[in-house]
Coordinates of C-alpha atoms in Angstrom, one line a residue:
M1 CA 94.8 100.8 121.0
R2 CA 97.2 103.7 121.4
R3 CA 100.0 101.6 119.9
L4 CA 97.7 100.7 117.0
L5 CA 97.0 104.4 116.4
A6 CA 100.6 105.4 116.7
A7 CA 101.7 102.8 114.2
A8 CA 99.0 103.9 111.7
L9 CA 99.8 107.6 112.0
S10 CA 103.5 106.9 111.4
A11 CA 102.4 105.7 107.9
V12 CA 103.6 102.2 107.4
Q13 CA 102.1 101.5 104.0
I14 CA 102.4 102.7 100.5
V15 CA 100.0 102.1 97.6
P16 CA 99.1 99.2 97.5
A17 CA 98.6 99.2 101.2
G18 CA 100.7 97.2 103.6
L19 CA 103.5 96.3 101.2
A20 CA 106.3 98.5 102.3
T21 CA 107.8 100.1 105.4
V22 CA 108.1 103.8 105.8
A23 CA 111.8 103.8 105.1
A24 CA 111.3 101.9 101.9
A25 CA 108.4 104.0 100.8
L26 CA 110.2 107.3 101.3
A27 CA 113.5 106.2 100.0
P28 CA 113.0 107.6 96.5
W29 CA 112.2 111.0 98.0
A30 CA 115.4 111.4 100.1
G31 CA 115.9 114.7 98.2
P32 CA 113.6 117.7 98.1
A33 CA 110.1 117.0 99.2
A34 CA 107.7 116.3 96.3
A35 CA 104.3 117.9 96.2
L36 CA 102.2 114.8 96.6
V37 CA 98.6 114.4 98.0
G38 CA 100.2 114.2 101.4
D39 CA 102.2 117.4 100.8
S40 CA 99.4 119.3 98.9
P41 CA 97.2 122.0 100.4
A42 CA 94.6 121.0 102.9
A43 CA 91.4 119.8 101.3
A44 CA 88.5 122.1 101.0
P45 CA 86.1 121.4 104.0
V46 CA 83.3 120.4 101.6
L47 CA 85.5 117.4 100.5
A48 CA 87.5 116.8 103.7
R49 CA 84.3 116.0 105.6
H50 CA 83.9 112.9 103.4
V51 CA 87.1 111.1 104.3
V52 CA 88.1 109.1 107.4
L53 CA 91.3 107.4 108.5
I54 CA 91.3 103.6 108.7
V55 CA 93.9 101.8 110.8
G56 CA 94.6 98.1 111.1
S57 CA 95.9 95.8 113.8
R58 CA 98.9 94.9 111.6
G59 CA 100.1 98.5 111.4
S60 CA 98.4 99.6 108.2
S61 CA 96.6 102.9 107.5
C62 CA 94.4 103.8 104.6
T63 CA 91.9 106.5 103.6
G64 CA 88.1 105.8 103.4
T65 CA 85.1 107.6 102.1
V66 CA 82.0 108.0 104.2
L67 CA 79.0 106.8 102.3
A68 CA 76.6 106.8 105.2
P69 CA 77.0 107.5 109.0
T70 CA 78.0 103.8 109.6
L71 CA 79.4 102.9 106.2
V72 CA 82.9 103.6 104.8
L73 CA 84.2 102.7 101.3
T74 CA 87.9 101.9 100.8
A75 CA 90.2 99.7 98.7
A76 CA 89.9 95.9 99.2
H77 CA 93.7 95.6 99.5
C78 CA 93.5 97.8 102.6
V79 CA 91.5 95.3 104.6
Q80 CA 93.2 91.9 104.7
P81 CA 91.7 88.8 106.3
G82 CA 92.9 88.1 109.8
A83 CA 93.4 91.7 110.9
D84 CA 91.1 94.1 112.9
Y85 CA 90.3 97.6 111.7
K86 CA 89.2 100.8 113.3
L87 CA 88.0 104.2 112.1
V88 CA 89.8 107.3 113.6
S89 CA 87.9 110.4 114.6
F90 CA 89.7 113.6 115.7
D91 CA 88.3 116.2 117.9
A92 CA 88.9 120.0 117.5
A93 CA 92.2 119.6 119.4
R94 CA 93.3 116.8 117.1
R95 CA 92.8 114.2 119.9
P96 CA 92.0 110.8 118.3
T97 CA 89.3 108.4 119.1
L98 CA 89.2 104.8 117.7
L99 CA 85.7 103.7 116.4
D100 CA 84.8 100.0 116.2
V101 CA 84.1 98.3 112.9
A102 CA 81.4 95.6 113.0
A103 CA 81.9 94.1 109.6
V104 CA 84.3 94.3 106.6
L105 CA 83.1 93.3 103.2
R106 CA 85.5 92.9 100.3
H107 CA 84.3 92.6 96.8
P108 CA 84.2 88.9 95.9
G109 CA 86.0 89.6 92.6
F110 CA 89.1 91.2 94.2
D111 CA 92.3 89.4 93.4
M112 CA 95.4 90.5 95.2
A113 CA 97.7 88.7 92.7
A114 CA 96.1 90.6 89.9
L115 CA 96.7 93.9 91.8
L116 CA 100.3 93.0 92.4
G117 CA 100.7 92.0 88.8
H118 CA 99.5 95.5 87.7
R119 CA 96.2 94.2 86.4
A120 CA 92.8 95.6 87.0
T121 CA 90.7 94.0 89.8
A122 CA 87.7 94.7 92.0
D123 CA 89.7 96.7 94.5
V124 CA 86.8 97.9 96.6
A125 CA 85.6 97.2 100.1
L126 CA 83.1 98.4 102.7
L127 CA 83.5 98.8 106.5
H128 CA 80.3 98.8 108.6
A129 CA 80.8 100.8 111.9
T130 CA 79.2 99.8 115.1
A131 CA 78.0 103.3 115.7
P132 CA 77.5 106.4 113.5
L133 CA 80.5 108.6 112.8
P134 CA 80.4 111.9 114.7
T135 CA 80.2 115.3 113.1
P136 CA 81.7 116.8 111.0
F137 CA 81.7 113.6 108.8
V138 CA 79.2 113.8 106.0
A139 CA 78.2 111.1 103.5
A140 CA 79.4 111.5 99.9
P141 CA 77.3 110.5 96.9
L142 CA 78.3 107.8 94.5
G143 CA 78.8 108.8 90.8
R144 CA 76.4 107.3 88.3
T145 CA 78.3 107.6 85.0
D146 CA 81.8 106.6 83.7
A147 CA 82.2 109.2 81.1
I148 CA 85.7 110.2 81.8
A149 CA 87.9 111.4 78.9
V150 CA 91.6 112.1 78.6
G151 CA 92.4 115.4 80.3
D152 CA 89.3 115.4 82.5
P153 CA 90.0 116.7 86.0
V154 CA 89.7 114.3 89.0
T155 CA 90.3 115.4 92.6
V156 CA 91.9 112.9 95.0
V157 CA 91.5 113.5 98.7
G158 CA 93.8 111.5 101.0
L159 CA 94.8 111.2 104.6
G160 CA 98.3 110.0 103.9
V161 CA 101.6 111.4 105.1
A162 CA 103.5 114.3 103.6
V163 CA 106.8 113.3 102.0
R164 CA 108.9 115.2 104.4
G165 CA 110.9 112.4 105.9
D166 CA 109.5 112.1 109.4
G167 CA 106.2 110.3 108.6
R168 CA 104.3 112.4 111.2
S169 CA 101.9 114.3 109.0
G170 CA 99.2 111.6 108.4
G171 CA 95.6 112.2 109.3
T172 CA 95.3 115.6 107.6
A173 CA 93.0 115.6 104.6
R174 CA 94.8 117.0 101.6
M175 CA 93.8 117.2 97.9
A176 CA 95.3 117.1 94.5
T177 CA 93.4 117.8 91.3
L178 CA 94.8 115.5 88.6
A179 CA 94.1 114.7 85.0
A180 CA 92.9 111.5 83.4
T181 CA 95.5 110.1 81.0
G182 CA 96.1 106.9 79.0
R183 CA 92.9 105.2 78.0
P184 CA 90.3 105.9 80.6
G185 CA 87.8 103.1 81.1
S186 CA 85.6 101.2 83.5
L187 CA 88.4 98.8 84.6
Q188 CA 91.2 101.3 85.6
L189 CA 91.8 105.0 85.6
R190 CA 95.2 106.5 85.5
L191 CA 95.7 110.1 86.8
V192 CA 98.7 112.4 86.5
D193 CA 99.7 115.8 87.7
P194 CA 99.2 117.9 84.5
A195 CA 102.1 120.2 85.6
A196 CA 104.5 117.3 85.8
G197 CA 103.1 114.9 83.2
G198 CA 104.5 111.9 85.0
E199 CA 108.0 112.7 83.9
R200 CA 109.1 114.5 87.0
P201 CA 107.9 114.4 90.6
G202 CA 104.4 115.8 90.9
R203 CA 101.3 115.5 92.9
G204 CA 99.6 112.1 93.4
A205 CA 98.6 109.5 95.9
C206 CA 101.2 108.0 98.2
T207 CA 101.6 106.4 101.7
G208 CA 98.3 106.2 103.5
D209 CA 96.2 107.3 100.5
S210 CA 95.1 103.8 99.4
G211 CA 91.3 103.7 99.3
A212 CA 91.0 107.5 99.0
P213 CA 88.1 108.8 97.0
A214 CA 88.6 110.2 93.5
F215 CA 86.0 112.9 93.0
R216 CA 84.6 114.3 89.8
D217 CA 82.0 116.8 88.9
E218 CA 78.6 115.4 88.0
N219 CA 75.8 117.8 87.3
G220 CA 77.4 120.5 89.5
R221 CA 78.2 118.4 92.5
A222 CA 81.3 116.3 93.6
V223 CA 80.6 112.6 93.4
V224 CA 82.9 109.6 94.2
A225 CA 84.0 108.1 90.9
G226 CA 86.6 105.7 92.2
V227 CA 89.1 104.7 94.9
V228 CA 92.9 104.9 94.8
S229 CA 94.5 101.5 94.3
W230 CA 98.2 102.2 93.4
S231 CA 100.8 104.7 92.4
T232 CA 104.1 105.0 90.6
G233 CA 107.0 107.4 90.7
P234 CA 108.0 109.6 87.7
K235 CA 108.6 107.7 84.4
L236 CA 106.8 104.6 85.9
A237 CA 109.5 104.1 88.6
A238 CA 108.7 102.7 92.0
G239 CA 107.3 105.2 94.5
C240 CA 104.9 108.1 94.2
G241 CA 104.6 111.3 92.3
G242 CA 104.1 109.8 88.9
L243 CA 100.8 108.1 88.1
T244 CA 97.9 107.5 90.5
G245 CA 95.9 104.4 89.7
V246 CA 92.2 104.5 90.5
T247 CA 89.6 101.7 90.5
P248 CA 86.5 103.2 88.9
L249 CA 83.2 102.4 90.7
V250 CA 80.9 102.1 87.7
R251 CA 81.4 98.3 87.6
Y252 CA 81.0 97.9 91.3
R253 CA 78.3 100.4 92.1
A254 CA 75.6 97.8 92.2
W255 CA 77.6 95.7 94.6
I256 CA 78.1 98.7 96.9
V257 CA 74.4 99.6 96.8
D258 CA 73.2 96.0 97.4
S259 CA 75.7 95.5 100.2
A260 CA 74.5 98.6 101.9
Q261 CA 70.9 97.5 101.6
R262 CA 71.8 94.1 103.2
L263 CA 73.4 96.0 106.1
G264 CA 70.3 98.2 106.5
V265 CA 72.2 101.3 105.5
A266 CA 70.7 104.1 103.4
L267 CA 73.2 105.7 101.0
S268 CA 73.4 109.4 100.1
P269 CA 71.2 110.1 97.1

């Protein structure tokens, strides 16, 4: 188990998860560190309490959103068949504990080939824990609308690594407030650092941030509007720091709610 945790915290996947090694993922950033989600300021506690680290037996790591004490939302590409997954809890001294997962549910409409082909797909999944997550984890509410327009702010909170070359900064919740760009819709949402515009290195999701929640304001409270699925480098190059691709939840909210009910889990209102 310790080997599993060590592998995960050394950040072995990039968005989409599990498709690149650390060296390959960080290669585009051999120069000055970029200000990505993993190198952004620590997330506000009110948001950080909603995210949990997910590690896989094949060395993957992703971010998940706590929807209930025993239910975590993440990206479907983060939980591949044939692998085992654990949730990671840290105590006040940053000592980790691995928590067992009883069941993994991927949306039946998820298509990995579509994701790799840069096409929208149902990139959402649920992990059902065998026991409740400890404090300070708190369930996050699901959004109910899809009214996102160009320029609207969306905050991504991830547990990925900082782009500093050593890959040892995973597991710290960090946040970046990005802006919707392109043609926001119910199939795919593209986010960009408004200060960089996608033309130069900016903030965005990177290694270990797959499955991270995208929060937006809904009637004065932060709700989960989507999960992180992919990223690009500046000017649509490979890597991170350009666009952050999010799978909106509006099409899949009913599946999430129904799956939770079948598992006997009550979601946050």
